[in-house]
XYZ file of C-alpha atoms in Angstrom:
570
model
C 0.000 0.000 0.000
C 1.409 3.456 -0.640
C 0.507 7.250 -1.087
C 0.310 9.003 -4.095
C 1.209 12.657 -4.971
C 1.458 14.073 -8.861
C 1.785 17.451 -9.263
C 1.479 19.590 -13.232
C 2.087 22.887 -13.588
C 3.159 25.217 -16.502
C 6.348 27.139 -15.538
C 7.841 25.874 -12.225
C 7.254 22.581 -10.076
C 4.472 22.637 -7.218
C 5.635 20.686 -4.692
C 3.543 18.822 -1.886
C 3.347 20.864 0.938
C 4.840 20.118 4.785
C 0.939 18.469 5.433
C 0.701 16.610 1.937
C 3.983 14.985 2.839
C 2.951 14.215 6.260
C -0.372 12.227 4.939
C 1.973 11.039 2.601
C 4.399 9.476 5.306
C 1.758 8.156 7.100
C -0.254 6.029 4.558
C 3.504 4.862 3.825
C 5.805 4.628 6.814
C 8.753 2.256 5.364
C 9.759 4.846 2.403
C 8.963 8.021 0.955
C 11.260 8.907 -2.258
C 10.468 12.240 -4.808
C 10.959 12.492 -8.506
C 10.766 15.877 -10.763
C 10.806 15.822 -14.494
C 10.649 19.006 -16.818
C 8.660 18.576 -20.314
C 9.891 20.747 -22.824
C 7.542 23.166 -24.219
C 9.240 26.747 -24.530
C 12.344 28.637 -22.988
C 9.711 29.907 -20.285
C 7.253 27.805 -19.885
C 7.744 24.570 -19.673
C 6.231 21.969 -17.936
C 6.805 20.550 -14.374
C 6.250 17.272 -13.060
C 6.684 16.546 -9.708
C 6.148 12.759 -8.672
C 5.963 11.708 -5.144
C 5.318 7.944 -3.262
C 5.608 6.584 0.349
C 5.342 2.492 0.422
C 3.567 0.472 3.127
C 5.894 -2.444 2.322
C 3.323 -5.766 2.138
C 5.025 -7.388 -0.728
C 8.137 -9.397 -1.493
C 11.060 -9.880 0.464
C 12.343 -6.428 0.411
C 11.021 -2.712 0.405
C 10.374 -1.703 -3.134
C 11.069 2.388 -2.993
C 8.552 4.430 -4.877
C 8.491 5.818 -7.792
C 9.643 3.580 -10.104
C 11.131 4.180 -13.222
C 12.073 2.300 -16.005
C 15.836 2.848 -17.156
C 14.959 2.433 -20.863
C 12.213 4.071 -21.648
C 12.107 6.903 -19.024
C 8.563 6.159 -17.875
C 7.530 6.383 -14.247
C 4.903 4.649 -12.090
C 3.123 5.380 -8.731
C 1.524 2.468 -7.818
C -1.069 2.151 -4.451
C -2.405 -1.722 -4.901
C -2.328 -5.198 -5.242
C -1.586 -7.185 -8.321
C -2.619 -10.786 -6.664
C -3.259 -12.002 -10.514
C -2.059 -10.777 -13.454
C -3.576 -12.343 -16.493
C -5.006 -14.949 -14.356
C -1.681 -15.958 -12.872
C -1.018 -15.583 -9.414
C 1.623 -12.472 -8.917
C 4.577 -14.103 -6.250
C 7.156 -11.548 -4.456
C 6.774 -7.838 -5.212
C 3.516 -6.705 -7.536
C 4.760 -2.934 -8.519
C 7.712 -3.767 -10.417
C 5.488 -6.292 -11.803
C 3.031 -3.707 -12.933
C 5.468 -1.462 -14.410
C 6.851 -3.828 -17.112
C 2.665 -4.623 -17.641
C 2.192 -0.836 -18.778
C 5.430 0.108 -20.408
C 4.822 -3.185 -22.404
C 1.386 -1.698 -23.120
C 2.550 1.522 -23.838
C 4.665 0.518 -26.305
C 2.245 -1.429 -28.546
C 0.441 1.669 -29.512
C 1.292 4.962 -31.040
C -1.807 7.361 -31.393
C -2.914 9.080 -27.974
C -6.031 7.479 -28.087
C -5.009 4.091 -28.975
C -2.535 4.123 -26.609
C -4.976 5.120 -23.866
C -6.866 1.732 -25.002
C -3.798 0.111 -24.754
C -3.224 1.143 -21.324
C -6.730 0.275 -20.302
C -6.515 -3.288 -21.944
C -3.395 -3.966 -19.588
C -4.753 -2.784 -16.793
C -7.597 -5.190 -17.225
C -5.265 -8.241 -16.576
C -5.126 -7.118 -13.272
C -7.534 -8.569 -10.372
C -6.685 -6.389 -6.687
C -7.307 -3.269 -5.865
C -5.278 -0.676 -6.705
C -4.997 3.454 -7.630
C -1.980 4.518 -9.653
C -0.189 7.366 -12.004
C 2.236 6.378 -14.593
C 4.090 9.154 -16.825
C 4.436 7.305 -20.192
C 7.638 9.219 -21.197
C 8.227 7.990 -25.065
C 4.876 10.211 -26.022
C 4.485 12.493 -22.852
C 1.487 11.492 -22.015
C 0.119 10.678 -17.594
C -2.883 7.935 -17.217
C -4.134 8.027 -13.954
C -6.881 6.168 -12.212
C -8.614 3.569 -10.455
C -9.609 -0.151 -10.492
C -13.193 -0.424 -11.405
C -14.521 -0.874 -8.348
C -12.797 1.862 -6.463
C -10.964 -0.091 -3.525
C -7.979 2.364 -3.173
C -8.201 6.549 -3.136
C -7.148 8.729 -5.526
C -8.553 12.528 -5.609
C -8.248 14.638 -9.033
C -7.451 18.617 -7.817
C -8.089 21.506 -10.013
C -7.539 24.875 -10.164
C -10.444 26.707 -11.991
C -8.308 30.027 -12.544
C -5.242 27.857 -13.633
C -5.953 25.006 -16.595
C -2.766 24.434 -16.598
C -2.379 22.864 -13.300
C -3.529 20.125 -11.104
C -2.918 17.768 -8.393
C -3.454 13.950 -8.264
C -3.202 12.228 -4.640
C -4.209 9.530 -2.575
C -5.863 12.166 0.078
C -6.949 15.366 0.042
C -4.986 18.332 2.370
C -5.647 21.799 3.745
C -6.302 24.539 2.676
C -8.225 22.920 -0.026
C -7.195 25.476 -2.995
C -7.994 23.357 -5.820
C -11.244 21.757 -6.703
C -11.059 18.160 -5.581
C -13.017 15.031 -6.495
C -12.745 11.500 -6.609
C -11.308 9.778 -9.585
C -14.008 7.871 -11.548
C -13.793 4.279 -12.223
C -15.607 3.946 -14.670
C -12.720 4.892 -17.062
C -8.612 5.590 -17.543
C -7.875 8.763 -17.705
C -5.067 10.146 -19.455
C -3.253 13.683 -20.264
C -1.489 14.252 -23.662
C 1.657 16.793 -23.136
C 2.567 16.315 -26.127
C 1.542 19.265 -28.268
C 2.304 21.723 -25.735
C -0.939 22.163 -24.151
C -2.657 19.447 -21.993
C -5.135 17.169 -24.027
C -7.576 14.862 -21.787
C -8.649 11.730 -22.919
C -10.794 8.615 -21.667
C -10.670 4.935 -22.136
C -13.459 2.596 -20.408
C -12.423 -0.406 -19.017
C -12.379 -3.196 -22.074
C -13.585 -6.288 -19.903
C -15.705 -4.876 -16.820
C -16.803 -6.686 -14.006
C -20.441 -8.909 -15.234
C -23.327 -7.343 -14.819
C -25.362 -8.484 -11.928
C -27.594 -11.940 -13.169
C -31.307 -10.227 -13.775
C -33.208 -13.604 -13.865
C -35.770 -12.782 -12.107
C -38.346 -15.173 -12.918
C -37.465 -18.791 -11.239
C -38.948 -21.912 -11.891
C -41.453 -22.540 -9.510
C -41.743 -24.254 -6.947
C -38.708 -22.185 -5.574
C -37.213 -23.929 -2.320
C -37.196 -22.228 0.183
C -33.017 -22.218 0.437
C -30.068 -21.973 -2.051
C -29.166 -25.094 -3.094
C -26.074 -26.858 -1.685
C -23.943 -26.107 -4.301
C -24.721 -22.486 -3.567
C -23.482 -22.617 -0.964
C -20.182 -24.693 -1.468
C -19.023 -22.502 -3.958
C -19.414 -19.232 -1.769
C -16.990 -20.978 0.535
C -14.609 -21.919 -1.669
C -14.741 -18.619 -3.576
C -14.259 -16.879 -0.506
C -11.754 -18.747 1.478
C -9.703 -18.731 -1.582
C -10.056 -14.656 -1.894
C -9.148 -14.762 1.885
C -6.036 -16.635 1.387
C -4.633 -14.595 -0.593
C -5.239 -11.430 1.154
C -3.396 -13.366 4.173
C -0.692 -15.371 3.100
C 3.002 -14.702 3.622
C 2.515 -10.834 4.634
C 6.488 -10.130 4.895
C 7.159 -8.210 8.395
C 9.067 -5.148 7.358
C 8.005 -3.087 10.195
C 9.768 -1.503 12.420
C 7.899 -3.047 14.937
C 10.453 -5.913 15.939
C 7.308 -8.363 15.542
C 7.643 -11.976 17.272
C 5.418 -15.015 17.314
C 2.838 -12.870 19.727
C 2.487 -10.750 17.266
C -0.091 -10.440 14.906
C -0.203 -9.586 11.368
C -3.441 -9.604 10.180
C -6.463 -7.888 12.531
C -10.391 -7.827 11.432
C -12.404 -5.024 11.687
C -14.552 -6.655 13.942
C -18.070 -5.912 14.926
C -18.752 -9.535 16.264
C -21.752 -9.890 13.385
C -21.913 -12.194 10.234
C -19.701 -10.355 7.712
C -16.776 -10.085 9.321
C -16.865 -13.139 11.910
C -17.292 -15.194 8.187
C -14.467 -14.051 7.076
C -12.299 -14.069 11.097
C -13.281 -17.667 10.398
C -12.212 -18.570 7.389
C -8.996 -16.977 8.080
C -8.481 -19.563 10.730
C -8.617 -22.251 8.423
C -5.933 -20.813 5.635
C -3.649 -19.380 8.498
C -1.131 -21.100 9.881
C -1.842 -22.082 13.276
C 0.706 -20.334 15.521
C -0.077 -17.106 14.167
C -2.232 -14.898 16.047
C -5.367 -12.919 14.936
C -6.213 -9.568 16.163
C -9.959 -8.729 16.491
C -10.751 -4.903 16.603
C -13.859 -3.580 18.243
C -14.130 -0.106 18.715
C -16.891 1.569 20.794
C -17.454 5.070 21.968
C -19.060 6.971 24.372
C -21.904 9.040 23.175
C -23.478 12.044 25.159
C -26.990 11.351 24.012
C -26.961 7.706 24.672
C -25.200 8.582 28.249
C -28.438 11.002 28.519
C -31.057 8.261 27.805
C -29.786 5.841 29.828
C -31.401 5.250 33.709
C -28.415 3.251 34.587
C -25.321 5.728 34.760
C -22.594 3.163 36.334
C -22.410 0.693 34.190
C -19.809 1.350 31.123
C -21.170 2.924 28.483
C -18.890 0.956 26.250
C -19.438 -2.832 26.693
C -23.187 -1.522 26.698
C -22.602 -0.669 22.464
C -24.205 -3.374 20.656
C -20.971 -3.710 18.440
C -19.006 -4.453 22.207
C -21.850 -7.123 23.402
C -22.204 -8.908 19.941
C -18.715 -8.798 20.046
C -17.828 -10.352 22.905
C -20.396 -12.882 22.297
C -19.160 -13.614 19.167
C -15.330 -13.930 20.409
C -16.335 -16.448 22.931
C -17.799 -18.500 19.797
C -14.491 -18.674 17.522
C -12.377 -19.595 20.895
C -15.242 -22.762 21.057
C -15.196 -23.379 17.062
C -11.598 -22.510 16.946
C -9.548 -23.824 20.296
C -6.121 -23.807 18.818
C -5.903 -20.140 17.268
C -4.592 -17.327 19.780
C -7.453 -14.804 19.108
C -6.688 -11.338 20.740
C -9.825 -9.321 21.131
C -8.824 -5.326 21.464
C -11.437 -3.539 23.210
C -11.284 0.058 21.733
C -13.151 2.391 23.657
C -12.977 6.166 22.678
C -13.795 8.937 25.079
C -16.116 11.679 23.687
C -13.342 14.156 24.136
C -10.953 11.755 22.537
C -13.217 11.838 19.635
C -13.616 15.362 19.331
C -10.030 15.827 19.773
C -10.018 13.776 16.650
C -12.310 14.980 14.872
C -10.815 17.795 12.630
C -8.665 15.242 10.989
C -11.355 12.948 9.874
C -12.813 15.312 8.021
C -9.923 16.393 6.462
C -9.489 12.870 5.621
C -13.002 11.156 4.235
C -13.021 14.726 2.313
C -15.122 15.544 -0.305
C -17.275 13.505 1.520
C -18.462 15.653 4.357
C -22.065 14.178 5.496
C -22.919 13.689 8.938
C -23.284 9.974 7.945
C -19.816 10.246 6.517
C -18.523 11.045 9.429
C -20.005 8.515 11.734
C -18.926 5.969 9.836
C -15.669 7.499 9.064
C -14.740 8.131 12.857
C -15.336 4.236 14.057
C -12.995 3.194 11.255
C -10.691 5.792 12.019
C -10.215 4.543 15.484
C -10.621 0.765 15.197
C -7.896 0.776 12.354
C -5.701 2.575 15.112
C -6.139 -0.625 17.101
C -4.969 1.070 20.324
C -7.250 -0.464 23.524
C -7.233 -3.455 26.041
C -6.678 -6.827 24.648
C -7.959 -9.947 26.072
C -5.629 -12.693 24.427
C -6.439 -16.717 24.847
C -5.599 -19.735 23.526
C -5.308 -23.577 24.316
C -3.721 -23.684 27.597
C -3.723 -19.680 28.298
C -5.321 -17.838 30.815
C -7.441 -14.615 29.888
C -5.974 -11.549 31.237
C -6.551 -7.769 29.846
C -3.983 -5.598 29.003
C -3.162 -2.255 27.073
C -2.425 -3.371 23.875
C -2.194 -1.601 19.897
C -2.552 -3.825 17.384
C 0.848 -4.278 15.222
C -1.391 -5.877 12.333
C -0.636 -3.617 9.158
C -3.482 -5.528 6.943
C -7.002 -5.134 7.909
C -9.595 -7.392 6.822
C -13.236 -5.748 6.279
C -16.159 -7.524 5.376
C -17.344 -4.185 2.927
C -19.688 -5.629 -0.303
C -21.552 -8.315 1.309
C -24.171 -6.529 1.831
C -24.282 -5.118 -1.437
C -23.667 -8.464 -2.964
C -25.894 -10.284 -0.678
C -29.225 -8.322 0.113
C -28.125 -7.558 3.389
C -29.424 -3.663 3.950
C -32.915 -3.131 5.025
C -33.909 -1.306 1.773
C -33.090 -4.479 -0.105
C -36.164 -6.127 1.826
C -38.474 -3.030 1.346
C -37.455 -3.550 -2.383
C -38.515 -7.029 -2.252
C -41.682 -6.460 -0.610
C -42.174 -3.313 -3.353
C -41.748 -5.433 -6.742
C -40.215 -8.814 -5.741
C -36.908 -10.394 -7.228
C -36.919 -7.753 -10.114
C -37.051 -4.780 -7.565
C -34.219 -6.630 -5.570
C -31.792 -7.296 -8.403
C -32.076 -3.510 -9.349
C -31.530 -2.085 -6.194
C -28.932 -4.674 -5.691
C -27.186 -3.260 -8.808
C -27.216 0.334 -7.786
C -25.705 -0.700 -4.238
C -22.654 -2.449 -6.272
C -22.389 -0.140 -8.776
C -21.663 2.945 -6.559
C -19.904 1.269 -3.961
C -16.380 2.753 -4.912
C -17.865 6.465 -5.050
C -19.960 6.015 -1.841
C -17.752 3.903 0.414
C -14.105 2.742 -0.989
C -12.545 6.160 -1.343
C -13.352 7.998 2.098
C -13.018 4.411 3.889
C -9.097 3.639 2.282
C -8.260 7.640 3.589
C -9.448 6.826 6.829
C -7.988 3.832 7.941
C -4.609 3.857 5.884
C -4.096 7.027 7.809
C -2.280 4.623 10.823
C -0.044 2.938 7.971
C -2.579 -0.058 7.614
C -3.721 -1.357 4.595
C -7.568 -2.477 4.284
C -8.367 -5.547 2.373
C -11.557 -6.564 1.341
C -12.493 -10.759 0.560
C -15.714 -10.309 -0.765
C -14.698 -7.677 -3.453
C -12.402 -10.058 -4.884
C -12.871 -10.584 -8.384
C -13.148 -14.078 -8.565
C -15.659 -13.654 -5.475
C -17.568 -10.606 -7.339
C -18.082 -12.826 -10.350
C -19.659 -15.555 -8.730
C -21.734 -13.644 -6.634
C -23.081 -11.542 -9.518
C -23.642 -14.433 -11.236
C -25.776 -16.237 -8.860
C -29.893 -14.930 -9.405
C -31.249 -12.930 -6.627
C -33.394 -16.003 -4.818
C -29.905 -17.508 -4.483
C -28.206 -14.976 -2.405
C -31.193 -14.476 0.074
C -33.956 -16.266 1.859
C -36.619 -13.575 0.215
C -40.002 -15.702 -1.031
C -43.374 -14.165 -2.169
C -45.813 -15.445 0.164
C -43.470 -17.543 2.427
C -42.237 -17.280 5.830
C -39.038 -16.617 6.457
C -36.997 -19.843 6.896
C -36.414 -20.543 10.360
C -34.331 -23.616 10.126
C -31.503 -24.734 8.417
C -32.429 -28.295 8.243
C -31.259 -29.169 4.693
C -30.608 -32.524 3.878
C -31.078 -33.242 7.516
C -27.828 -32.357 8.393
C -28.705 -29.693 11.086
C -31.500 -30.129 14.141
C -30.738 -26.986 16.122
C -33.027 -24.396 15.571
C -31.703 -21.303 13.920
C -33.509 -17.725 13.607
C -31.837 -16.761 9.962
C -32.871 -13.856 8.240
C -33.459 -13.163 4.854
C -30.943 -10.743 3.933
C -27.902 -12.465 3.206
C -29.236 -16.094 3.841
C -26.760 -17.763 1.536
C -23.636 -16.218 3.703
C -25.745 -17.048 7.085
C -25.946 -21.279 5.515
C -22.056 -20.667 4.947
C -21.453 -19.353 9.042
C -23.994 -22.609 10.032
C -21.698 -25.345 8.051
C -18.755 -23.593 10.130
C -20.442 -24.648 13.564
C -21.311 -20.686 14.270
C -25.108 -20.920 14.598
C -24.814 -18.170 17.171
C -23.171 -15.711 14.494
C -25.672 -17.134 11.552
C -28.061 -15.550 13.148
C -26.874 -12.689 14.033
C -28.754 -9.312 12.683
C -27.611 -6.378 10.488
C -26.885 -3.624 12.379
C -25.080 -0.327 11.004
C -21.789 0.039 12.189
C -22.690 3.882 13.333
C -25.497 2.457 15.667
C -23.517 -0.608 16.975
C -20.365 1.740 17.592
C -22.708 4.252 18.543
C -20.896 6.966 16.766
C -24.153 7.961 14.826
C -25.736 11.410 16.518
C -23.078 12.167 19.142
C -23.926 15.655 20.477
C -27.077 16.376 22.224
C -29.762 17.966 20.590
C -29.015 16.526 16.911
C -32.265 13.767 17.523
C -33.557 15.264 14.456
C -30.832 15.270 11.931
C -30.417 12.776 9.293
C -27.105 11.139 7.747
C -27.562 12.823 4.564
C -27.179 16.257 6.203
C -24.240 18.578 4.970
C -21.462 18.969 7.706
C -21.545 22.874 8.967
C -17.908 24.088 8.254
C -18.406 26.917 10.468
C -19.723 24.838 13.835
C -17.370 25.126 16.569
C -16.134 21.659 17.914
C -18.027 21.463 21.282
């Protein structure tokens, strides 16, 4: 994982500023290297190109400084992802250097601008992983810039509107905002011709996009009343396989000084069926002496303190996220004995959050909703993973103790929901026009999941020099899931009840209160021996954290509400 700053401007460089290279540094801890180039145009104004990269090193058996350029051609890349299959081969070691032979390769094929931009898209295609990136193709001057398609890594476009001759491309955004900033699109490479003099934009969409989600919508009746095994066999292999490679040989080169206590991979852990899925399958594709961190973060909110008749009990292990969570962690230590799970109670004062505050808004910006930032201040703080830590294992005794996480890769369970009809709109859609209603509003969910969530989420948490990972975007995984029609995924039936037991092929006798949304996942937790966590209900992470409506006196405002720039912090 690293952060990304490209600077253009007509006449002299524009460097990143003292706070651009300090978000810069911390998205990036290991390295942080600087490149400037000068494009001939005229005795006076030519122009400037000022590259910039700090690397979270996650890859290979060495630190792989950033930018990169290649000796013969003169091109240069700043890469923030990860390659894990190029062409459908499994990338080993290092992905960046990888990447950089892909697109000068590319680059090469193709003369015309627009062609080439084609070219560059068509390459880029190969690649499943997430991933952000510039890359200054040096033989025709030309910069493509962008984003995979579905958005999992940040990269901000800024503009000045008095000065077309400059701009800013970055992972985050920085203050003062001068520039107009939005989020890259990914819907399309973007690239910027040099090489008349003036600066000539161009597109290119994606050649091969991710499939459309299945629209079948009319099943042969009778429909059963759950997915079919096979369903529900390949979600678990399609997942555990995106899981294992998001895990697997992570290379320690922290500074940490880590040891065999020491984990390396945490989950953003709520205690509740996404992320306990995927907590789970990571114990079966881990090996077994290496720990796994769980992070639950809870805060303490005025106007919950203000409802509540019982003022001495905490008011964090009374957050839902901190009692599903607990219960939860008491499950995998049953299903899982021999793992050394670490759960890290994160609770977060109200002044601690305030305190806090001004940078998270400086960091999910342009998004800058209320909702925004409740959800943007419990990732914030859980990918910190600074709290208490109650650590067992076979043979251990439980004892708490101040503890911070030294896991660099986080594992969220973002786009099952989206995938999987797990949001309560996706059941008023059902009830509104059935499977066709569902598959469309299942589609819109997907489809703006890198504008509405991916972008502010990556700033947030790779902000502590973690790197978020996310199973059930994985390509492979996204595929199959779009591919499987709607009565698949969930336990939604016209005119049925919803299914109460999980008693296919007789295989299971204990009852089990599984709801609709997301059934297919829920059958997947069940075969695990988690009946507790099948069940388990969708809760936002803004009301489980309760981060959602801090301040007293806000019982009317809704998430969609504009942040007031000019509201003192109280």
């Amino acid at each position: 994982m690293c952060g990304i700053f490209f600077s253009l401007n007509r006449g002299s460089p524009l460097k990143p500023t003292d706070q651009a290279l300090d978000a810069l540094k911390s998205r990036g801890p290991d390295s942080l290297q600087s490149l400037e180039l000068i494009v001939p145009v005229s005795e006076s104004q030519d122009f400037h190109l000022t590259f910039a990269s700090s690397v979270l090193a996650l890859r290979g058996g060495h630190v792989q400084e950033q930018p990169l350029v290649d000796p013969a051609s003169g091109s240069v890349l700043c890469w923030n992802g990860e390659a894990w299959k190029i062409d459908g081969q499994t990338v080993q070691g290092n992905d960046s250097t990888q990447v950089l032979q892909l697109l000068v390769k590319a680059s090469n094929s193709q003369s015309p601008q627009i062609q080439g931009a084609k070219a560059i898209a068509e390459a880029l295609n190969k690649i499943d992983g997430p991933f952000a990136f510039v890359f200054w193709e040096a033989r025709t001057s030309t910069i493509y810039y962008g984003r995979d398609r579905l958005g999992r890594r940040s990269l901000l476009l800024h503009q000045s509107t008095s000065t077309p001759d400059q701009l800013i491309i970055s992972s985050t955004a920085f203050s003062p905002i001068t520039l107009s900033s939005s989020e890259v699109s990914t819907t399309s490479i973007r690239c910027l011709s040099l090489s008349s003099g003036r600066i000539v934009q161009a597109t290119s969409g994606w050649q091969a996009p991710l499939p459309q989600i299945n629209k079948d919508t009319h099943p042969v009746e009778p429909l059963a009343a759950l997915p079919i095994r096979r369903s529900v066999e390949q979600t678990e292999l399609h997942l555990k396989q995106a899981i294992r490679l998001r895990v697997n040989d992570i290379p320690d080169h922290s500074h940490a000084h880590l040891d065999s206590m020491s984990a390396k991979v945490a989950v953003l852990f709520s205690g509740g069926l996404d992320c306990t899925l995927l907590a789970r399958l990571a114990h079966d594709v881990l090996p077994p002496g290496e720990p796994i961190d769980l992070l639950n973060v809870a805060f303490e909110n005025p106007r919950s303190l203000a409802a509540r008749k019982d003022h001495l009990s905490s008011p964090y292990e009374s957050c839902p996220d901190r009692l599903t969570g607990r219960s939860t962690f008491q499950e995998l230590q049953e299903i899982c004995p021999g793992r050394l799970w670490r759960f890290v109670a994160i609770d977060i004062p109200y002044a601690e959050s305030l305190a806090h505050q001004p940078t998270i808004i400086d960091l999910m910006y342009p998004h800058h909703t209320e909702m925004d930032l409740s959800i943007a201040m419990a990732l914030y703080f859980a990918a910190r993973g600074q709290g208490e830590a109650v650590a067992t294992s076979v043979g251990s005794d439980t004892q708490k103790i101040p503890y911070t996480s030294t896991a660099r890769v986080l594992l969220s369970g973002l786009g099952a929901d989206e995938l999987f009809a797990g949001y309560a709109r996706h059941a008023a859609a059902f009830t509104r026009g059935g499977f066709e209603a569902l598959a469309d509003e299942l589609e819109l969910d997907f489809v703006r999941i890198g504008s509405r969530n991916l972008g502010r989420d990556d700033r947030v948490m790779s902000h502590w020099g973690k790197e978020v990972r996310y199973p059930f975007l994985d390509e492979d995984f996204v595929r199959h899931s779009l591919g499987l029609p709607v009565w698949e995924k969930s336990g939604f039936r016209t005119g049925r009840p919803i299914p109460k037991h999980y008693d296919e092929s007789r295989r299971a006798s204990v009852a089990a209160d599984l709801e609709p949304g997301k059934l297919l996942l829920r059958l997947v937790m069940w075969d695990q021996g988690m009946k507790l966590t099948a069940s388990e209900r969708k809760r936002a992470i803004q009301f489980g954290a309760k981060t959602a409506k801090m301040k007293i006196g806000m019982g009317r405002a809704k998430g969609t509400d504009l942040l007031d720039p000019l509201a003192p912090i109280q």
